[in-house]
Tab-separated table of C-alpha atoms and ligand atoms in Angstrom:
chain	number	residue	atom	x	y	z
A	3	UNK	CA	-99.733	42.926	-1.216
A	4	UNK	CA	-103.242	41.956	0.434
A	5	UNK	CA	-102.782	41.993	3.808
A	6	UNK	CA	-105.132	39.112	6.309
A	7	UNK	CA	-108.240	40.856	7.096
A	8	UNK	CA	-108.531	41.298	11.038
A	9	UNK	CA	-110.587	42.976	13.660
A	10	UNK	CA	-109.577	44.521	16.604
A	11	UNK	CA	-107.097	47.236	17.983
A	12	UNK	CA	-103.720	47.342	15.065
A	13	UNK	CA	-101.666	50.196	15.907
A	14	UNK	CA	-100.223	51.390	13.009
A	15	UNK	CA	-96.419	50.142	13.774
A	16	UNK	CA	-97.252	46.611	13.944
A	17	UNK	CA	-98.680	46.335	10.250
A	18	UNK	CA	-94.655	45.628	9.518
A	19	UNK	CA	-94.660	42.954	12.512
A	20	UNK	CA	-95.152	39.617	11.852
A	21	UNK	CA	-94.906	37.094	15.194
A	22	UNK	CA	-94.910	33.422	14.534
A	23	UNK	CA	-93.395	29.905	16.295
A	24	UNK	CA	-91.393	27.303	14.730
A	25	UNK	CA	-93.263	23.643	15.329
A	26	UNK	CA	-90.807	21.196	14.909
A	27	UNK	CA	-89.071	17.807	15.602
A	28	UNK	CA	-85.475	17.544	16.563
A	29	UNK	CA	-83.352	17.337	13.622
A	30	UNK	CA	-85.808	18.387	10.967
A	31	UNK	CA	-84.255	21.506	10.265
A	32	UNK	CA	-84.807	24.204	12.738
A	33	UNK	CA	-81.898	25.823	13.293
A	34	UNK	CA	-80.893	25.922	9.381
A	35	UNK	CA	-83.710	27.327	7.848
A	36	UNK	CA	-83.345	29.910	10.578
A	37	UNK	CA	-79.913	30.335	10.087
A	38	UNK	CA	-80.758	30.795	6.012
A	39	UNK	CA	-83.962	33.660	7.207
A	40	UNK	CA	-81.121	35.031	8.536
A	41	UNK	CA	-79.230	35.515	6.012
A	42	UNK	CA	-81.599	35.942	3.283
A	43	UNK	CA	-83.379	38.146	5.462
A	44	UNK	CA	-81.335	41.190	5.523
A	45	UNK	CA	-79.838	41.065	9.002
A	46	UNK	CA	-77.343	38.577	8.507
A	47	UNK	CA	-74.120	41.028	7.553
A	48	UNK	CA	-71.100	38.477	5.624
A	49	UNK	CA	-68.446	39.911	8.390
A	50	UNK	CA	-71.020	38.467	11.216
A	51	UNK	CA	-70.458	34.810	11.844
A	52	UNK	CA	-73.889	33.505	12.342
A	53	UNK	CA	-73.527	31.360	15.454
A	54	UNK	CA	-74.311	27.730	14.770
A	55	UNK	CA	-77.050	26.331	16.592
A	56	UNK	CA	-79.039	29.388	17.316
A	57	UNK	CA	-82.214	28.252	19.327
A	58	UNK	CA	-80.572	25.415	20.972
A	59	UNK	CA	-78.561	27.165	23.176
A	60	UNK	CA	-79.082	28.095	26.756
A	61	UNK	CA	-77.770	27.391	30.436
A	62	UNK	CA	-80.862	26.518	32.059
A	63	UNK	CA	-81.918	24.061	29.703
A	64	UNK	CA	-79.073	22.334	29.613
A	65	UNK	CA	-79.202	22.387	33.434
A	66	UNK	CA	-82.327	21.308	33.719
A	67	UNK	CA	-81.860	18.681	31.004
A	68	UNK	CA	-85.127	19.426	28.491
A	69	UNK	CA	-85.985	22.282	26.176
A	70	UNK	CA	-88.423	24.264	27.975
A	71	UNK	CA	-87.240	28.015	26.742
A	72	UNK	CA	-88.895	29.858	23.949
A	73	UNK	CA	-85.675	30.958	21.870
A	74	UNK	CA	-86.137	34.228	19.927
A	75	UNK	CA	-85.010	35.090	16.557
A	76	UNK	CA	-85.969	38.211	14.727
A	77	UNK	CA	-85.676	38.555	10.634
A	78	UNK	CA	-86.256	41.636	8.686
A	79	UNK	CA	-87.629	41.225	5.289
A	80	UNK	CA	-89.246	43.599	2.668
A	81	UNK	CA	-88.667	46.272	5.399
A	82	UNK	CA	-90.879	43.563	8.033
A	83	UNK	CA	-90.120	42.512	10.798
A	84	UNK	CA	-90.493	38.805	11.586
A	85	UNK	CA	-90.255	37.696	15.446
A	86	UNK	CA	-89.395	33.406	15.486
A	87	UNK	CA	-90.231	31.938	18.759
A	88	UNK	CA	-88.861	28.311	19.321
A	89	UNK	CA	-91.555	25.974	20.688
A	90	UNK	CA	-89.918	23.308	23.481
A	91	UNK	CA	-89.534	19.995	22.068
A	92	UNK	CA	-91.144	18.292	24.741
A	93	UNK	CA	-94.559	18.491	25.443
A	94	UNK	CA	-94.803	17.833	29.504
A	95	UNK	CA	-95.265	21.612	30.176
A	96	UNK	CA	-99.085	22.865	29.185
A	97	UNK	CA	-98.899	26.089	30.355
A	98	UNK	CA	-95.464	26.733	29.489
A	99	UNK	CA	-96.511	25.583	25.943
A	100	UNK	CA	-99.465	27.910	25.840
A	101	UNK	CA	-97.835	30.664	27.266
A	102	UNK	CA	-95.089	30.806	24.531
A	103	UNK	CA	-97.524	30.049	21.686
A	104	UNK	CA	-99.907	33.394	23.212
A	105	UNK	CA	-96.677	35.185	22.255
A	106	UNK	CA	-97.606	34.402	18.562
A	107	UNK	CA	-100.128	35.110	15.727
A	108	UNK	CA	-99.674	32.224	13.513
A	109	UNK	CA	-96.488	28.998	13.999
A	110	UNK	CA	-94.462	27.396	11.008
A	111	UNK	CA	-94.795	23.864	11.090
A	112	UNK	CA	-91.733	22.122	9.808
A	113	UNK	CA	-91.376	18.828	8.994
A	114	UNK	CA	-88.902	16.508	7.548
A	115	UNK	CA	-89.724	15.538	4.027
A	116	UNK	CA	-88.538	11.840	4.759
A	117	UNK	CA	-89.546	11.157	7.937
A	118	UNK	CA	-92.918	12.973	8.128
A	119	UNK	CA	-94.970	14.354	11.187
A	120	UNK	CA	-93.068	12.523	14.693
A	121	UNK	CA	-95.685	12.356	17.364
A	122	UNK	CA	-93.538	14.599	19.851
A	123	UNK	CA	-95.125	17.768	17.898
A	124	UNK	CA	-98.507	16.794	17.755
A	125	UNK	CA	-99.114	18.477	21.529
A	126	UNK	CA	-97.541	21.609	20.768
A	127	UNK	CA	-99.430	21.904	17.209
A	128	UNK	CA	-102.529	20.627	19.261
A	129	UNK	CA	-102.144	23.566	21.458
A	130	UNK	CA	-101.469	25.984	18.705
A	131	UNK	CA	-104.646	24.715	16.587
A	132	UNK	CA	-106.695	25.313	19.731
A	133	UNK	CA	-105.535	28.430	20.060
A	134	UNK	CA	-106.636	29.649	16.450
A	135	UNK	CA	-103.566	30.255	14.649
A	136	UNK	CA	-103.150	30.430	11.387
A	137	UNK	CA	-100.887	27.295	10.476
A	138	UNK	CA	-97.921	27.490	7.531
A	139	UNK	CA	-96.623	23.993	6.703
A	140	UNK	CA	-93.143	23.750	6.071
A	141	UNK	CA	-91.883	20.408	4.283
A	142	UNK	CA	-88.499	20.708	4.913
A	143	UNK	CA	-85.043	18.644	3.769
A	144	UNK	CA	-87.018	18.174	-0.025
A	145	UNK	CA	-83.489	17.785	-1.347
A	146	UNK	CA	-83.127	14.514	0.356
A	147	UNK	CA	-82.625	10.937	-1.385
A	148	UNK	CA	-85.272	9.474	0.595
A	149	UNK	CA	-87.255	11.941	0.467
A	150	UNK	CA	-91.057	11.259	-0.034
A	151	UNK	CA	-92.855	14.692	-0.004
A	152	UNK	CA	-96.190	13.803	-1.571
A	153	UNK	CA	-96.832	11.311	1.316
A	154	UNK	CA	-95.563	13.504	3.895
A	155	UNK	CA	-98.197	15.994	2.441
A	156	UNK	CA	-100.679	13.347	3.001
A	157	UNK	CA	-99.684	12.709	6.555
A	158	UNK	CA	-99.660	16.295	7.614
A	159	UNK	CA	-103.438	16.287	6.051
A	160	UNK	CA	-104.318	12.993	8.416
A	161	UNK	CA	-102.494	15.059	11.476
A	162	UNK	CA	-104.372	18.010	11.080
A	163	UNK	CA	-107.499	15.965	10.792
A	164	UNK	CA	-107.435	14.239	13.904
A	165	UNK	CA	-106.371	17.130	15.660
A	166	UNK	CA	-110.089	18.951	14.861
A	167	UNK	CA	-108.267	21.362	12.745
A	168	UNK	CA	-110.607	24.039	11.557
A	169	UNK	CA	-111.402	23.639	8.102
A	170	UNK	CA	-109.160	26.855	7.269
A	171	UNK	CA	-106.226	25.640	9.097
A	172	UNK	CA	-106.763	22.327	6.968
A	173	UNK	CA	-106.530	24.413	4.494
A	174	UNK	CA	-103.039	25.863	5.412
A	175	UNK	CA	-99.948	26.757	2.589
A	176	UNK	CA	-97.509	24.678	2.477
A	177	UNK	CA	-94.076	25.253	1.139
A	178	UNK	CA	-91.742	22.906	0.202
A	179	UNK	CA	-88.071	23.867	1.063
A	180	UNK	CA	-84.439	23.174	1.703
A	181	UNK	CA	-82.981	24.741	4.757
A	182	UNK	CA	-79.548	23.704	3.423
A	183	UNK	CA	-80.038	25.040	-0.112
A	184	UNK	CA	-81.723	27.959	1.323
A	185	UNK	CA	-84.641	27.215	-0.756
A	186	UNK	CA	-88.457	27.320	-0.717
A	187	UNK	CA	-91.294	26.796	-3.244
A	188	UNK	CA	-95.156	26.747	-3.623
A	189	UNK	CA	-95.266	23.363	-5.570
A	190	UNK	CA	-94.095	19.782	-3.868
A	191	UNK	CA	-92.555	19.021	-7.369
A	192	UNK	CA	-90.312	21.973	-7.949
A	193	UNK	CA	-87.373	23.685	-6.332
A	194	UNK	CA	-87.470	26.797	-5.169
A	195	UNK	CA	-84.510	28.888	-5.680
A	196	UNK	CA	-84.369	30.959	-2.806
A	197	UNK	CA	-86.851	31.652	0.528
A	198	UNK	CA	-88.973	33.909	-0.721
A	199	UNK	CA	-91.794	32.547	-1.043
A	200	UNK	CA	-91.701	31.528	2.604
A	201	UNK	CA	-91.005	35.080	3.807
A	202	UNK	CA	-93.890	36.130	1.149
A	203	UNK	CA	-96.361	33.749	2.461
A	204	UNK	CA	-95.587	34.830	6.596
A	205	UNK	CA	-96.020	38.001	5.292
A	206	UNK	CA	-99.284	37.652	3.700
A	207	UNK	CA	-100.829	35.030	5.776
A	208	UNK	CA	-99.882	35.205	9.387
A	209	UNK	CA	-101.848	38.180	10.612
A	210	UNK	CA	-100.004	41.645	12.446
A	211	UNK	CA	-100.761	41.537	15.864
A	212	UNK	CA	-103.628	42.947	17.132
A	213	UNK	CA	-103.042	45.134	20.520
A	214	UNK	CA	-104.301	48.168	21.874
A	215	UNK	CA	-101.608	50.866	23.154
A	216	UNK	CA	-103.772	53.238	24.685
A	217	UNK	CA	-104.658	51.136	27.557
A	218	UNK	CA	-102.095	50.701	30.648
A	219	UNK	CA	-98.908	48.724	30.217
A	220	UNK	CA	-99.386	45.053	30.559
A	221	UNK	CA	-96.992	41.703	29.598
A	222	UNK	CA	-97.479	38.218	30.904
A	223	UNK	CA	-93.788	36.703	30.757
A	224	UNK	CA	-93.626	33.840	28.527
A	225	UNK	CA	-90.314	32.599	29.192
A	226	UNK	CA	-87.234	33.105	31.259
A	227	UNK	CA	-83.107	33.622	30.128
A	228	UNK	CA	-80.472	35.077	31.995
A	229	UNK	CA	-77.462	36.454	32.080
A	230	UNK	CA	-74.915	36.988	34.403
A	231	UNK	CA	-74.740	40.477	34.303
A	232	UNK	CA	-78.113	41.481	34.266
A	233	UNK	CA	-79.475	38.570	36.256
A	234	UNK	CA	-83.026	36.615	34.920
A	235	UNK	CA	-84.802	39.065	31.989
A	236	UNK	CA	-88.415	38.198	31.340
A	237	UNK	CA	-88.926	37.472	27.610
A	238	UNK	CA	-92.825	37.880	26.645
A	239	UNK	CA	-95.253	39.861	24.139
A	240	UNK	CA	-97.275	43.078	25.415
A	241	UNK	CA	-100.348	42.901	25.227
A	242	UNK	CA	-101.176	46.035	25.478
A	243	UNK	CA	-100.062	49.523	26.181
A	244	UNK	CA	-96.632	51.209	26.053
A	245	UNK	CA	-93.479	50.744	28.123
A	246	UNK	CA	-90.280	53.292	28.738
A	247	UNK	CA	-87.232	52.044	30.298
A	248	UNK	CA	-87.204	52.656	33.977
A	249	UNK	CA	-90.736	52.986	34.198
A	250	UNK	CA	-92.379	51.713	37.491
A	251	UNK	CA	-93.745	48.242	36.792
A	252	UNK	CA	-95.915	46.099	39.569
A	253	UNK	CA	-95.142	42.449	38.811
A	254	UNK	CA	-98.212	39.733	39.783
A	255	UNK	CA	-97.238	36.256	41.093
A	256	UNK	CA	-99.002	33.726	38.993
A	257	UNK	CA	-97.778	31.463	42.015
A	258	UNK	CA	-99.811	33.185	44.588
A	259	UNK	CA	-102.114	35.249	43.143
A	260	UNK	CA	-103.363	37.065	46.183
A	261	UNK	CA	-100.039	38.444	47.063
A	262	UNK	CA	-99.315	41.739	46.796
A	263	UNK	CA	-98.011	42.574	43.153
A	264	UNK	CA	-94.276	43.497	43.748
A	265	UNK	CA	-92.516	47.072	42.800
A	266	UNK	CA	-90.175	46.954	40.454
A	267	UNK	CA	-88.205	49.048	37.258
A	268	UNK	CA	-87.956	48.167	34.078
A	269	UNK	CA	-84.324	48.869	34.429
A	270	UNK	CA	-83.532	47.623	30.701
A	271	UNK	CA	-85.607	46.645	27.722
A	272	UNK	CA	-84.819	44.631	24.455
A	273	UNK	CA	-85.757	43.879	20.924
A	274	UNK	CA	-84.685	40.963	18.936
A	275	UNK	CA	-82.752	41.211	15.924
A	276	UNK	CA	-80.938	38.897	14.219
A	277	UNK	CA	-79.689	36.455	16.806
A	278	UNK	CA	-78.939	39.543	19.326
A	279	UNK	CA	-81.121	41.756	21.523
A	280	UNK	CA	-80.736	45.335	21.092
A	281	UNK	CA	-81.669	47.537	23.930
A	282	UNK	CA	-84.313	49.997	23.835
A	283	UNK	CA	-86.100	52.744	25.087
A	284	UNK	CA	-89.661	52.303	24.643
A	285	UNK	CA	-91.780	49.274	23.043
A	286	UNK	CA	-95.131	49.051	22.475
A	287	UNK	CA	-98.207	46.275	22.421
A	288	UNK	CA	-97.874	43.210	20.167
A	289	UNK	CA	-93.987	43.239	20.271
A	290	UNK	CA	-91.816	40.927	22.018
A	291	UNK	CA	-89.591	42.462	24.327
A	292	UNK	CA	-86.758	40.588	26.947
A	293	UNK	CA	-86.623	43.096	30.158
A	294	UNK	CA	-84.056	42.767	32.826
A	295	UNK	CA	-84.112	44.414	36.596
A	296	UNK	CA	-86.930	41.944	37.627
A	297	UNK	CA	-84.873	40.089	40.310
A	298	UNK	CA	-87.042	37.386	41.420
A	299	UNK	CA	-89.728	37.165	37.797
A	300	UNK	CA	-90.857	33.994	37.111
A	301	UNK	CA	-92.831	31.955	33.982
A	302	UNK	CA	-96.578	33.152	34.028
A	303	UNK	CA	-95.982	36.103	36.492
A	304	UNK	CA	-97.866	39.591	34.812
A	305	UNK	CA	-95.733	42.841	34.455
A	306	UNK	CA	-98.109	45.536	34.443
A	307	UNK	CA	-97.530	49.652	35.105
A	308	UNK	CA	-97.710	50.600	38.145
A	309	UNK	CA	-101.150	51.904	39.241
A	310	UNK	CA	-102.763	49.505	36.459
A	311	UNK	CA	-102.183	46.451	37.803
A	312	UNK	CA	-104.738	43.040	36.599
A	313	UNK	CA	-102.901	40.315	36.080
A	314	UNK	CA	-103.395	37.899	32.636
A	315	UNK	CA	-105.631	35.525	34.141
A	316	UNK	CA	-105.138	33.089	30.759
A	317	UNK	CA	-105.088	29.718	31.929
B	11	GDP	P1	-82.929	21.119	14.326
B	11	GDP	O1	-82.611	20.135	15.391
B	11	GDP	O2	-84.360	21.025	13.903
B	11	GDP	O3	-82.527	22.539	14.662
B	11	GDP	O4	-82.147	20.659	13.007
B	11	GDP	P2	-80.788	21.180	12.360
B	11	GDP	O5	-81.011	22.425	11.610
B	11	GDP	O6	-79.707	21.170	13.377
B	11	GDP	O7	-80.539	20.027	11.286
B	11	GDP	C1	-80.448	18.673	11.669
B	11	GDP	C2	-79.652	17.921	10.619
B	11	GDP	O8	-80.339	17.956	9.388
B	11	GDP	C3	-78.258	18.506	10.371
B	11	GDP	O9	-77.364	17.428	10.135
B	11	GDP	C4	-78.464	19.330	9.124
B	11	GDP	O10	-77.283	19.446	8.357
B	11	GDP	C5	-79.512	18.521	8.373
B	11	GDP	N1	-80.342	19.376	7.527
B	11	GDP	C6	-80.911	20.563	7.879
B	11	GDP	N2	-81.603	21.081	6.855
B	11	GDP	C7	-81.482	20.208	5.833
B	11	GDP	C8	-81.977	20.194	4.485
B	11	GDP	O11	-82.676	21.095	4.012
B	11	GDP	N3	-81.645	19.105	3.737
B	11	GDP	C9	-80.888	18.087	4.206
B	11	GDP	N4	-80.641	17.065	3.390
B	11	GDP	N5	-80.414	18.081	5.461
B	11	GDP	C10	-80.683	19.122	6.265
């Protein structure tokens, strides 16, 4: 396999890491294809009901009435790991939109092969064209009546043009699936028979993330969950460094940047897999990790080690 050329700091774990978002309108098929990663994907075990509805979920959204949460997925494949990030439907939150997208490498952008493009994702893919990412359209629901792919092609193509798409990201793959048939091809006028070639193409074209783990411990927290045992866990990607569990962590409030950065222990860590988080010990830069014990973290604050502390001063 030829793996994306890159520069920078790759420690040698992450070659098998692949992070990327999901771009897409309500009802085009989110939650199914994920559902069918899932199980194609190796995770997925036939006496574990997958839970309908995966990145929909969640107490505060409901509460507060609008997607705003980054829902993670993680799907193993070829002995990869995959990391899916959610991307809010709505577009009113800027930084919370950039913030979950800087968790990312490259985003999936999947749209219905009958209805085409809907203007509520054009922010989000703005965003994620601005910030460089390598793009992977998905044309999604091909098994559909009323389905009219080559257009949708076409409209994608006029999208990414008027959003000043660089001429590689015009250039993006595009696959041509069915969530519900668990299918995905290269060519708009063939079915696929299985996802593979989606898996093979985030593999080979969304790029490991670059990090370096030799310098101090550092996260900016991307997005909030909780849980009533463990209270709010901050879910973001390290940038950079290494972290144990209970190490001393100073957390920076993006709120009021000239307080003093808060003590705190990273009591417990987590990895994603499947639709669960697993606990664990230590996790390095480029990973996304959920961490618990932070009483008071919010959206945007900086975890950092203790002694090391510089705040992500991204937007
Ligand atoms: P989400 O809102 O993007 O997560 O979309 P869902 O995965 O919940 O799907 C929305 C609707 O589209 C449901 O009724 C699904 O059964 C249907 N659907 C999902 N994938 C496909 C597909 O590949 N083909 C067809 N024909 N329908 C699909």
């Amino acid at each position: 396999m030829n793996l994306p050329e890159r520069k920078g700091f790759l420690p040698l774990q992450n070659e098998k890491l692949r992070n990327v978002a999901i771009i897409a309108h309500v009802d085009h098929g989110k939650t199914t294809l994920v559902d069918q990663m899932l199980k194609q994907g190796g995770v997925y075990r036939e006496n574990q009901a997958v839970v309908d509805r995966v990145m929909d979920s969640g107490d505060l959204e409901r509460e507060r009435g609008i997607t705003i949460l980054a829902k993670n997925t993680a799907v193993h494949y070829k002995g990869y790991k995959i990391n899916i990030v959610d991307t809010p439907g709505h577009a009113d939150f800027s930084g919370e939109v950039e913030r979950i997208l800087k968790m990312v490498d490259g985003v999936l952008l999947l749209v219905d092969a009958a209805e085409g493009p809907m203007p509520q994702t054009r922010f989000v893919l703005q965003k994620a064209l601005e910030l460089g990412h390598k793009v992977i359209v998905v044309v999604n629901k091909i098994d559909r009546p009323d389905a009219r792919i080559h257009e949708v092609m076409d409209e994608v193509l006029e999208l990414l043009l008027d959003l000043d798409a660089t001429p590689e990201q015009l250039d993006s793959p595009m696959l041509f699936c069915s969530g519900r048939n668990g299918t995905a091809s290269y060519s708009p006028d063939e079915p696929g028979t299985d996802l593979k070639p989606l898996f093979d193409t985030i593999l080979n074209y969304i790029p490991a993330p670059e990090a370096d783990v030799d310098q101090p411990f550092q996260m900016l927290v991307s997005s909030i969950d909780y849980n009533e045992f463990v209270g709010r866990i901050a879910i973001g990607r390290i940038e950079r460094g290494t972290i144990h569990a209970n190490q001393e962590i100073a957390v920076c409030n993006y709120h009021d940047p000239d307080a003093a950065p808060r003590k705190a222990k990273a009591v417990s860590m987590y990895q994603f897999e499947g639709l669960q988080r697993v606990p664990v010990q230590e996790a390095t830069a480029g990973n996304i990790i959920a961490m618990s014990g932070i009483g008071d973290v919010t959206i945007g604050d900086t975890i950092c080690a203790a002694g090391a502390v510089e705040p992500c001063l991204l937007y």
